[in-house]
CSV table of C-alpha atoms in Angstrom, one decimal:
chain,number,residue,atom,x,y,z
G,15,MET,CA,-15.2,-11.6,25.1
G,16,ASP,CA,-16.5,-10.1,28.4
G,17,GLN,CA,-15.4,-6.6,27.5
G,18,ALA,CA,-15.2,-4.7,24.3
G,19,VAL,CA,-11.7,-4.1,23.1
G,20,ASN,CA,-10.7,-0.4,22.6
G,21,LEU,CA,-9.2,-0.1,19.1
G,22,TRP,CA,-8.7,3.6,19.2
G,23,PRO,CA,-5.0,3.3,20.4
G,24,LEU,CA,-4.3,1.7,17.0
G,25,LEU,CA,-4.5,5.3,15.6
G,26,GLY,CA,-0.8,5.5,16.6
G,27,ILE,CA,0.0,3.1,13.8
G,28,ALA,CA,-1.8,5.3,11.3
G,29,VAL,CA,0.3,8.3,12.5
G,30,VAL,CA,3.5,6.3,12.0
G,31,VAL,CA,2.4,5.2,8.5
G,32,ALA,CA,1.3,8.7,7.5
G,33,GLY,CA,4.4,10.4,8.9
G,34,PHE,CA,6.8,8.1,7.1
G,35,LEU,CA,4.8,8.4,3.8
G,36,LEU,CA,5.0,12.2,4.1
G,37,ARG,CA,8.7,11.9,5.0
G,38,PHE,CA,8.5,13.8,8.3
G,39,ASN,CA,11.3,13.6,10.9
G,40,PRO,CA,11.2,10.0,12.2
G,41,LEU,CA,11.8,11.1,15.8
G,42,LEU,CA,8.8,13.5,15.7
G,43,VAL,CA,6.7,10.9,14.0
G,44,VAL,CA,7.4,8.3,16.7
G,45,CYS,CA,6.8,10.8,19.5
G,46,ALA,CA,3.5,12.0,17.9
G,47,ALA,CA,2.4,8.4,17.5
G,48,GLY,CA,3.1,7.7,21.2
G,49,ILE,CA,1.1,10.8,22.3
G,50,VAL,CA,-1.8,9.9,20.0
G,51,THR,CA,-1.8,6.3,21.3
G,52,GLY,CA,-1.8,7.5,24.9
G,53,LEU,CA,-4.6,9.9,24.5
G,54,ALA,CA,-6.7,7.4,22.6
G,55,ALA,CA,-6.1,4.9,25.5
G,56,GLY,CA,-7.4,7.5,28.0
G,57,MET,CA,-4.1,8.4,29.6
G,58,MET,CA,-3.5,11.8,31.1
G,59,PRO,CA,-0.8,14.0,29.5
G,60,LEU,CA,1.5,13.8,32.5
G,61,ALA,CA,1.2,10.0,32.4
G,62,ILE,CA,2.1,9.9,28.7
G,63,LEU,CA,5.1,12.2,29.4
G,64,ALA,CA,6.2,9.8,32.2
G,65,LYS,CA,6.0,6.8,29.8
G,66,LEU,CA,8.1,8.6,27.2
G,67,GLY,CA,10.7,9.4,29.9
G,68,GLN,CA,10.8,5.8,31.1
G,69,GLY,CA,11.3,4.6,27.5
G,70,PHE,CA,14.2,7.1,27.1
G,71,MET,CA,15.8,6.0,30.4
G,72,LYS,CA,15.6,2.3,29.4
G,73,THR,CA,17.4,3.0,26.1
G,74,ARG,CA,19.8,5.7,27.2
G,75,ASN,CA,22.8,3.3,26.7
G,76,LEU,CA,22.0,3.3,22.9
G,77,THR,CA,22.8,7.0,22.8
G,78,LEU,CA,26.1,6.4,24.5
G,79,ILE,CA,27.0,3.6,22.0
G,80,LEU,CA,26.2,6.0,19.0
G,81,LEU,CA,28.3,8.7,20.5
G,82,LEU,CA,31.2,6.3,20.9
G,83,VAL,CA,30.9,4.7,17.4
G,84,LEU,CA,30.5,7.8,15.3
G,85,PRO,CA,33.7,9.6,16.3
G,86,VAL,CA,35.7,6.4,15.8
G,87,ALA,CA,34.2,5.8,12.3
G,88,GLY,CA,34.8,9.4,11.4
G,89,LEU,CA,38.4,9.3,12.5
G,90,MET,CA,39.0,6.1,10.4
G,91,GLU,CA,37.4,7.7,7.4
G,92,ARG,CA,39.6,10.8,7.8
G,93,HIS,CA,42.6,8.5,7.6
G,94,GLY,CA,41.5,6.9,4.4
G,95,LEU,CA,39.4,3.9,5.4
G,96,ARG,CA,36.9,4.4,2.5
G,97,GLU,CA,39.7,4.7,-0.1
G,98,GLN,CA,41.4,1.6,1.2
G,99,ALA,CA,38.2,-0.4,1.0
G,100,ARG,CA,37.6,0.8,-2.5
G,101,ASP,CA,41.1,0.0,-3.7
G,102,TRP,CA,41.1,-3.4,-2.0
G,103,ILE,CA,37.9,-4.6,-3.7
G,104,GLN,CA,39.1,-3.4,-7.1
G,105,GLY,CA,42.1,-5.8,-6.7
G,106,ILE,CA,39.7,-8.8,-6.7
G,107,ARG,CA,39.2,-9.9,-10.3
G,108,ASN,CA,35.7,-11.4,-10.1
G,109,ALA,CA,34.2,-9.0,-7.6
G,110,THR,CA,31.0,-7.4,-8.6
G,111,ALA,CA,28.6,-5.2,-6.7
G,112,SER,CA,25.9,-7.8,-6.6
G,113,ARG,CA,28.2,-10.6,-5.5
G,114,LEU,CA,29.7,-8.5,-2.8
G,115,LEU,CA,26.3,-7.5,-1.4
G,116,ILE,CA,25.0,-11.1,-1.5
G,117,ALA,CA,28.1,-12.3,0.4
G,118,TYR,CA,27.6,-9.5,3.0
G,119,LEU,CA,23.9,-10.4,3.3
G,120,LEU,CA,24.8,-14.1,4.1
G,121,VAL,CA,27.5,-13.1,6.7
G,122,ARG,CA,25.2,-10.5,8.3
G,123,GLU,CA,22.3,-12.9,8.6
G,124,LEU,CA,24.4,-15.8,10.0
G,125,SER,CA,26.2,-13.6,12.5
G,126,ALA,CA,22.9,-12.0,13.7
G,127,ALA,CA,21.5,-15.6,14.1
G,128,LEU,CA,24.4,-16.2,16.5
G,129,GLY,CA,23.6,-13.0,18.5
G,130,LEU,CA,26.5,-11.0,17.0
G,131,THR,CA,24.4,-8.1,15.9
G,132,GLY,CA,27.2,-5.6,16.5
G,133,LEU,CA,29.4,-6.9,13.7
G,134,GLY,CA,27.5,-4.8,11.2
G,135,GLY,CA,25.5,-1.6,11.2
G,136,HIS,CA,25.2,1.6,9.2
G,137,PRO,CA,27.7,3.9,11.0
G,138,GLN,CA,30.4,1.3,11.6
G,139,MET,CA,30.1,-0.9,8.5
G,140,VAL,CA,27.9,0.3,5.7
G,141,ARG,CA,29.1,3.9,5.3
G,142,PRO,CA,32.9,3.5,5.8
G,143,ILE,CA,33.4,0.0,4.4
G,144,LEU,CA,30.5,-1.7,2.5
G,145,ALA,CA,29.4,1.3,0.4
G,146,PRO,CA,32.9,2.2,-0.8
G,147,MET,CA,33.6,-1.4,-1.6
G,148,THR,CA,30.4,-1.8,-3.6
G,149,GLU,CA,31.1,1.4,-5.5
G,150,GLY,CA,34.6,0.3,-6.2
G,151,ALA,CA,33.4,-3.1,-7.5
G,152,TRP,CA,30.9,-1.3,-9.8
G,153,GLU,CA,33.4,1.2,-11.1
G,154,LYS,CA,35.8,-1.7,-12.0
G,155,GLN,CA,33.1,-3.3,-14.1
G,156,HIS,CA,31.1,-0.4,-15.5
G,157,GLY,CA,33.0,2.8,-15.1
G,158,GLU,CA,32.1,5.8,-13.0
G,159,LEU,CA,28.8,6.1,-11.2
G,160,ASN,CA,26.4,8.9,-11.9
G,161,PRO,CA,24.8,10.6,-8.8
G,162,ALA,CA,21.5,8.7,-9.2
G,163,GLN,CA,23.3,5.3,-9.5
G,164,GLN,CA,25.4,6.1,-6.5
G,165,GLN,CA,22.5,7.0,-4.3
G,166,GLN,CA,20.6,3.8,-5.3
G,167,LEU,CA,23.7,1.7,-4.7
G,168,ARG,CA,24.2,3.1,-1.3
G,169,ALA,CA,20.5,2.7,-0.4
G,170,MET,CA,20.8,-1.0,-1.4
G,171,CYS,CA,23.9,-1.4,0.8
G,172,ALA,CA,21.9,0.0,3.8
G,173,ALA,CA,18.9,-2.2,2.9
G,174,THR,CA,21.0,-5.3,2.7
G,175,ASP,CA,22.3,-4.7,6.2
G,176,ASN,CA,18.8,-4.1,7.5
G,177,VAL,CA,17.4,-7.3,5.9
G,178,GLY,CA,20.3,-9.5,7.2
G,179,LEU,CA,20.0,-8.1,10.7
G,180,PHE,CA,16.2,-8.1,11.0
G,181,PHE,CA,15.6,-11.7,9.8
G,182,GLY,CA,18.8,-13.1,11.2
G,183,GLU,CA,18.3,-12.0,14.8
G,184,ASP,CA,14.9,-13.6,15.0
G,185,ILE,CA,16.7,-17.0,15.0
G,186,PHE,CA,18.7,-16.1,18.1
G,187,VAL,CA,17.0,-17.7,21.0
G,188,ALA,CA,18.0,-15.0,23.5
G,189,PHE,CA,16.8,-12.1,21.2
G,190,GLY,CA,14.3,-9.8,22.9
G,191,ALA,CA,11.5,-10.3,20.4
G,192,VAL,CA,11.7,-14.1,20.9
G,193,ILE,CA,11.5,-13.7,24.6
G,194,LEU,CA,8.6,-11.3,24.2
G,195,MET,CA,6.6,-13.7,22.0
G,196,HIS,CA,7.3,-16.5,24.5
G,197,THR,CA,6.0,-14.4,27.4
G,198,PHE,CA,2.9,-13.3,25.5
G,199,LEU,CA,2.0,-16.8,24.4
G,200,GLN,CA,2.6,-18.2,27.9
G,201,GLU,CA,0.3,-15.6,29.4
G,202,ASN,CA,-2.4,-16.6,27.0
G,203,GLY,CA,-2.1,-20.3,27.7
G,204,VAL,CA,-0.1,-21.3,24.7
G,205,ALA,CA,2.9,-23.5,25.4
G,206,ALA,CA,5.8,-22.5,23.2
G,207,GLU,CA,9.4,-22.7,24.2
G,208,PRO,CA,11.8,-19.9,23.1
G,209,LEU,CA,13.9,-22.5,21.2
G,210,HIS,CA,10.9,-23.6,19.1
G,211,ILE,CA,10.0,-19.9,18.3
G,212,ALA,CA,13.6,-19.3,17.2
G,213,LEU,CA,13.6,-22.4,15.0
G,214,TRP,CA,10.5,-21.3,13.3
G,215,GLY,CA,12.3,-18.1,12.3
G,216,ILE,CA,14.7,-20.1,10.1
G,217,PRO,CA,12.2,-20.6,7.1
G,218,THR,CA,11.4,-16.8,7.2
G,219,ALA,CA,15.1,-15.9,7.3
G,220,LEU,CA,15.8,-18.4,4.4
G,221,PHE,CA,13.1,-16.9,2.2
G,222,ALA,CA,14.2,-13.4,3.1
G,223,PHE,CA,17.8,-14.3,1.9
G,224,ILE,CA,16.6,-15.8,-1.3
G,225,ILE,CA,14.2,-12.9,-2.2
G,226,HIS,CA,16.8,-10.2,-1.4
G,227,ALA,CA,19.6,-12.1,-3.1
G,228,ALA,CA,17.4,-12.2,-6.2
G,229,ARG,CA,16.9,-8.5,-6.0
G,230,LEU,CA,20.6,-7.9,-5.7
G,231,MET,CA,21.3,-10.1,-8.7
G,232,ARG,CA,19.1,-7.8,-10.8
G,233,LEU,CA,20.6,-4.6,-9.3
G,234,GLU,CA,23.3,-4.0,-11.8
G,235,HIS,CA,21.0,-4.6,-14.8
G,236,GLN,CA,18.5,-2.2,-13.3
G,237,LEU,CA,21.1,0.5,-12.7
G,238,LEU,CA,22.4,0.2,-16.3
G,239,ARG,CA,19.0,0.2,-17.8
G,240,ARG,CA,17.8,3.3,-15.9
G,241,SER,CA,21.0,5.2,-16.8
G,242,GLY,CA,20.6,4.2,-20.5
G,243,ALA,CA,24.1,2.9,-20.6
G,244,ALA,CA,25.3,-0.4,-22.0
G,245,PRO,CA,27.4,-2.8,-19.9
G,246,ARG,CA,31.0,-1.9,-20.3
G,247,LEU,CA,33.9,-3.8,-18.7
G,248,LYS,CA,37.0,-1.9,-17.9
G,249,GLU,CA,40.3,-3.3,-19.2
G,250,GLN,CA,41.9,-5.7,-16.8
G,251,HIS,CA,45.5,-4.9,-15.8
G,252,ALA,CA,47.8,-7.9,-15.8
């Protein structure tokens, strides 16, 4: 190498890790990491502020999407969407919390692989539909949830959506990360087509599905063991 590489900007990663471990506000953590990275790279404060502003302007449509989705989801919840989802899943005889989440993981990963990333998500799918359905499936098999079980079950619903989206979208050839990797490799003299990069994401997505599905299969046993309760099936109505 002709010039020494400045590794000080990597301090921003340490700020992110420390902030999340200490459970600080994520927005403040990310902004602080950006400022630390800029200062470590020798940027002037005004230049750092300009970069933060450019980043906001590039993603301002995301704020608009959230502002549109949240009122719609809230209105649907007010009119009984969560209760309807819970009642519907309880009408399926063999439905369990683990099976439901594994099925959602499969659908989420396959749809993300096709570029349909908007079909799921925390505000429009996990909170109003998936979480109530999972709780309803649990209550049908094991009775009422205690607060600790409810929080862990909801957390696993959110994690399932994240895993399916994160590893599924890497298979989509037009995904931004795939294009970014293609551009980076091309600039460094490595010939790699976007299609080949996306195809190599399939083994990772497959293993992610298997590993998370195994975790979901053990979920109900873990919840029962931590609560000290024995498995109890509710009586089935004819």
